[in-house]
Amino acid sequence: MSTSFEFLPETHSYIENGVTIPSVTQCLGACGLVCYDHVPADILQRKAELGTAAHAACHYADEGDLSWESVDHAVLPYVTAWMKFRNECDFAPKLLEFRGIGEVGGMKYGYTLDREGLFNGRDSIIEIKCTASVEVSWGPQTAAYELARRKIDGKVRSRVAVHLKPSGTYSLVKLDDVNDYRVFQWALGLESWKRAKGKRNVNDSNHNG
């Protein structure tokens, strides 16, 4: 598995040896598991900005250098909920916003997991979610992260989403469906096939030209 790659935050792209590697979100989005077409563009943009700000604030809080006075009032309840989870569940992350390149069946993918650490005595992958409701993509998404991390050290990790609420509370969503792994591998296979087919079509066009 590769440990040398470049991440471009502007496009959320993973580059390895000059080749763009599909991300977990791209794979799931390409097969319809991540779809917000029904959400008006202005609302979607506002929610995306809120989620990004909440994740950033939680990151600073976990690093111990968050200035609470600087947190926007709309973001504050989510950070409060995250710290409530950390205190009540005695969760101390070992990894924060960890990026890497995973590989399944010879197919590579880029990933960024939110947190990893001990939860209920088990090595666990913890995802921070600020969406209005639980989404079907969370299972395959965290399965991708777990597969990549397991390949490094052989440890099986539990998968949990911490669903932060605008009320300053949270709920825990256990992601333990074994089919999540099959769904992600299917999504990765589909995306890899589409990219390979696209390259072949370009090459055929160049030869015919």
Short mmCIF file of C-alpha atoms in Angstrom, two decimals:
data_model
loop_
_atom_site.label_atom_id
_atom_site.label_comp_id
_atom_site.label_asym_id
_atom_site.label_seq_id
_atom_site.Cartn_x
_atom_site.Cartn_y
_atom_site.Cartn_z
CA MET A 1 0.00 0.00 0.00
CA SER A 2 1.28 3.44 -0.92
CA THR A 3 2.41 5.85 1.77
CA SER A 4 3.59 8.54 -0.66
CA PHE A 5 0.90 10.64 -2.32
CA GLU A 6 -0.27 14.21 -2.74
CA PHE A 7 -3.61 15.59 -1.55
CA LEU A 8 -5.11 18.62 -3.26
CA PRO A 9 -7.66 20.21 -0.88
CA GLU A 10 -9.13 22.51 -3.55
CA THR A 11 -10.47 19.55 -5.52
CA HIS A 12 -10.25 16.95 -2.75
CA SER A 13 -8.03 14.89 -5.04
CA TYR A 14 -5.46 12.22 -4.23
CA ILE A 15 -2.49 12.01 -6.61
CA GLU A 16 -0.06 9.10 -6.67
CA ASN A 17 2.78 8.98 -9.22
CA GLY A 18 0.92 11.52 -11.34
CA VAL A 19 -2.28 9.44 -11.35
CA THR A 20 -5.50 10.71 -9.78
CA ILE A 21 -6.89 8.12 -7.36
CA PRO A 22 -10.67 8.09 -6.78
CA SER A 23 -11.79 9.07 -3.29
CA VAL A 24 -14.25 7.12 -1.17
CA THR A 25 -16.85 9.88 -1.58
CA GLN A 26 -16.40 9.92 -5.36
CA CYS A 27 -16.90 6.16 -5.54
CA LEU A 28 -20.07 6.27 -3.44
CA GLY A 29 -21.38 9.34 -5.27
CA ALA A 30 -20.82 7.82 -8.70
CA CYS A 31 -23.18 4.96 -7.91
CA GLY A 32 -25.85 7.12 -6.28
CA LEU A 33 -25.15 6.41 -2.62
CA VAL A 34 -24.28 10.07 -2.00
CA CYS A 35 -26.84 12.24 -3.74
CA TYR A 36 -28.19 15.68 -2.83
CA ASP A 37 -29.87 16.51 -6.13
CA HIS A 38 -33.17 17.04 -4.31
CA VAL A 39 -31.67 19.76 -2.07
CA PRO A 40 -31.77 23.36 -3.36
CA ALA A 41 -28.31 24.64 -4.25
CA ASP A 42 -28.30 27.50 -1.71
CA ILE A 43 -29.31 25.20 1.15
CA LEU A 44 -26.76 22.59 0.09
CA GLN A 45 -24.02 25.21 0.03
CA ARG A 46 -25.00 26.51 3.46
CA LYS A 47 -25.06 23.00 4.94
CA ALA A 48 -21.68 22.18 3.39
CA GLU A 49 -20.13 25.31 4.86
CA LEU A 50 -21.65 24.53 8.26
CA GLY A 51 -20.29 20.98 8.17
CA THR A 52 -16.81 22.15 7.15
CA ALA A 53 -16.74 24.76 9.91
CA ALA A 54 -17.98 22.27 12.51
CA HIS A 55 -15.34 19.72 11.53
CA ALA A 56 -12.62 22.37 11.71
CA ALA A 57 -13.76 23.55 15.14
CA CYS A 58 -13.92 19.97 16.46
CA HIS A 59 -10.40 19.42 15.11
CA TYR A 60 -9.05 22.45 16.95
CA ALA A 61 -10.92 21.41 20.10
CA ASP A 62 -9.33 17.95 19.96
CA GLU A 63 -5.91 19.52 19.55
CA GLY A 64 -6.61 21.72 22.56
CA ASP A 65 -6.21 25.07 20.84
CA LEU A 66 -9.78 26.07 19.98
CA SER A 67 -10.73 29.65 20.76
CA TRP A 68 -14.37 29.20 21.76
CA GLU A 69 -15.04 32.91 21.32
CA SER A 70 -14.22 32.58 17.62
CA VAL A 71 -16.77 29.81 16.98
CA ASP A 72 -19.80 30.95 14.99
CA HIS A 73 -23.08 30.69 16.89
CA ALA A 74 -24.45 28.29 14.24
CA VAL A 75 -21.45 25.98 14.67
CA LEU A 76 -21.23 26.12 18.48
CA PRO A 77 -23.94 23.49 19.22
CA TYR A 78 -22.16 20.91 17.07
CA VAL A 79 -18.81 21.45 18.78
CA THR A 80 -20.55 21.34 22.16
CA ALA A 81 -22.15 18.03 21.16
CA TRP A 82 -18.79 16.61 20.08
CA MET A 83 -17.12 17.53 23.36
CA LYS A 84 -20.11 16.10 25.22
CA PHE A 85 -19.54 12.80 23.40
CA ARG A 86 -15.83 12.85 24.18
CA ASN A 87 -16.43 13.49 27.87
CA GLU A 88 -19.30 11.05 28.33
CA CYS A 89 -17.66 8.23 26.37
CA ASP A 90 -14.09 8.97 27.48
CA PHE A 91 -12.95 9.01 23.88
CA ALA A 92 -9.45 10.29 23.16
CA PRO A 93 -8.54 10.18 19.46
CA LYS A 94 -5.19 8.77 18.39
CA LEU A 95 -5.60 9.93 14.79
CA LEU A 96 -7.31 13.10 13.56
CA GLU A 97 -8.25 13.70 9.92
CA PHE A 98 -5.98 10.87 8.81
CA ARG A 99 -5.42 10.54 5.06
CA GLY A 100 -4.14 7.60 3.10
CA ILE A 101 -4.40 5.43 0.01
CA GLY A 102 -6.23 2.13 0.44
CA GLU A 103 -6.33 -0.82 -1.91
CA VAL A 104 -8.88 -3.59 -2.45
CA GLY A 105 -8.56 -6.22 -5.15
CA GLY A 106 -5.83 -4.24 -6.88
CA MET A 107 -8.01 -1.12 -6.96
CA LYS A 108 -6.78 1.98 -5.11
CA TYR A 109 -8.77 4.71 -3.40
CA GLY A 110 -8.01 7.81 -1.35
CA TYR A 111 -9.57 8.36 2.06
CA THR A 112 -9.67 10.78 4.96
CA LEU A 113 -11.12 9.39 8.18
CA ASP A 114 -12.26 11.75 10.93
CA ARG A 115 -11.00 10.02 14.06
CA GLU A 116 -9.48 6.77 15.24
CA GLY A 117 -9.03 5.67 18.84
CA LEU A 118 -10.27 3.43 21.62
CA PHE A 119 -14.04 3.39 22.05
CA ASN A 120 -15.63 0.99 24.53
CA GLY A 121 -12.26 -0.72 24.78
CA ARG A 122 -11.99 -1.39 21.05
CA ASP A 123 -9.93 0.18 18.29
CA SER A 124 -12.55 2.18 16.44
CA ILE A 125 -13.10 4.50 13.53
CA ILE A 126 -15.28 7.42 14.54
CA GLU A 127 -16.98 9.65 11.98
CA ILE A 128 -18.32 13.08 12.83
CA LYS A 129 -21.64 13.78 11.12
CA CYS A 130 -23.67 16.99 11.11
CA THR A 131 -26.37 16.05 8.60
CA ALA A 132 -30.10 16.37 9.21
CA SER A 133 -30.59 12.61 9.26
CA VAL A 134 -28.68 9.33 9.14
CA GLU A 135 -27.51 8.53 5.61
CA VAL A 136 -27.12 5.16 3.91
CA SER A 137 -23.61 6.02 2.69
CA TRP A 138 -22.09 6.08 6.18
CA GLY A 139 -21.76 2.30 6.37
CA PRO A 140 -19.86 1.77 3.10
CA GLN A 141 -17.84 4.94 3.75
CA THR A 142 -16.50 3.76 7.10
CA ALA A 143 -16.06 0.22 5.73
CA ALA A 144 -13.62 1.69 3.19
CA TYR A 145 -11.66 3.37 5.98
CA GLU A 146 -11.65 0.21 8.09
CA LEU A 147 -10.40 -1.93 5.20
CA ALA A 148 -7.53 0.48 4.56
CA ARG A 149 -6.50 0.69 8.20
CA ARG A 150 -6.80 -3.06 8.74
CA LYS A 151 -4.48 -3.72 5.83
CA ILE A 152 -1.78 -1.74 7.61
CA ASP A 153 -1.72 -3.61 10.92
CA GLY A 154 -4.25 -6.45 10.70
CA LYS A 155 -6.50 -4.99 13.41
CA VAL A 156 -10.26 -5.10 12.94
CA ARG A 157 -11.84 -1.82 14.01
CA SER A 158 -15.41 -1.06 14.99
CA ARG A 159 -17.18 1.71 13.07
CA VAL A 160 -19.32 4.38 14.71
CA ALA A 161 -20.82 7.66 13.54
CA VAL A 162 -21.32 10.40 16.10
CA HIS A 163 -24.36 12.27 14.81
CA LEU A 164 -24.10 15.82 16.13
CA LYS A 165 -27.33 17.79 16.53
CA PRO A 166 -28.06 21.54 16.40
CA SER A 167 -29.52 21.12 19.89
CA GLY A 168 -26.04 20.49 21.28
CA THR A 169 -26.71 16.76 21.75
CA TYR A 170 -25.56 13.70 19.84
CA SER A 171 -26.55 10.16 19.00
CA LEU A 172 -24.35 7.16 18.28
CA VAL A 173 -24.91 5.21 15.08
CA LYS A 174 -23.24 1.82 15.09
CA LEU A 175 -22.17 0.81 11.61
CA ASP A 176 -21.83 -2.94 11.86
CA ASP A 177 -23.47 -4.32 8.72
CA VAL A 178 -20.99 -6.69 7.05
CA ASN A 179 -22.61 -5.90 3.70
CA ASP A 180 -21.12 -2.40 3.93
CA TYR A 181 -17.81 -3.88 2.78
CA ARG A 182 -19.35 -5.52 -0.27
CA VAL A 183 -21.20 -2.33 -1.19
CA PHE A 184 -18.02 -0.26 -1.05
CA GLN A 185 -16.04 -2.79 -3.08
CA TRP A 186 -18.83 -2.78 -5.66
CA ALA A 187 -18.77 1.04 -5.79
CA LEU A 188 -14.97 1.08 -6.08
CA GLY A 189 -15.09 -1.55 -8.82
CA LEU A 190 -17.68 0.43 -10.75
CA GLU A 191 -15.68 3.66 -10.50
CA SER A 192 -12.44 1.90 -11.46
CA TRP A 193 -14.16 0.27 -14.45
CA LYS A 194 -15.58 3.63 -15.61
CA ARG A 195 -12.18 5.29 -15.39
CA ALA A 196 -10.45 2.46 -17.24
CA LYS A 197 -13.15 2.50 -19.93
CA GLY A 198 -12.80 6.25 -20.29
CA LYS A 199 -9.05 5.92 -20.82
CA ARG A 200 -9.57 3.22 -23.44
CA ASN A 201 -12.08 5.38 -25.30
CA VAL A 202 -9.62 8.31 -25.30
CA ASN A 203 -6.82 6.10 -26.58
CA ASP A 204 -9.05 4.61 -29.29
CA SER A 205 -10.06 8.11 -30.36
CA ASN A 206 -6.42 9.20 -30.57
CA HIS A 207 -5.49 6.16 -32.67
CA ASN A 208 -8.44 6.66 -35.01
CA GLY A 209 -7.62 10.33 -35.40
#
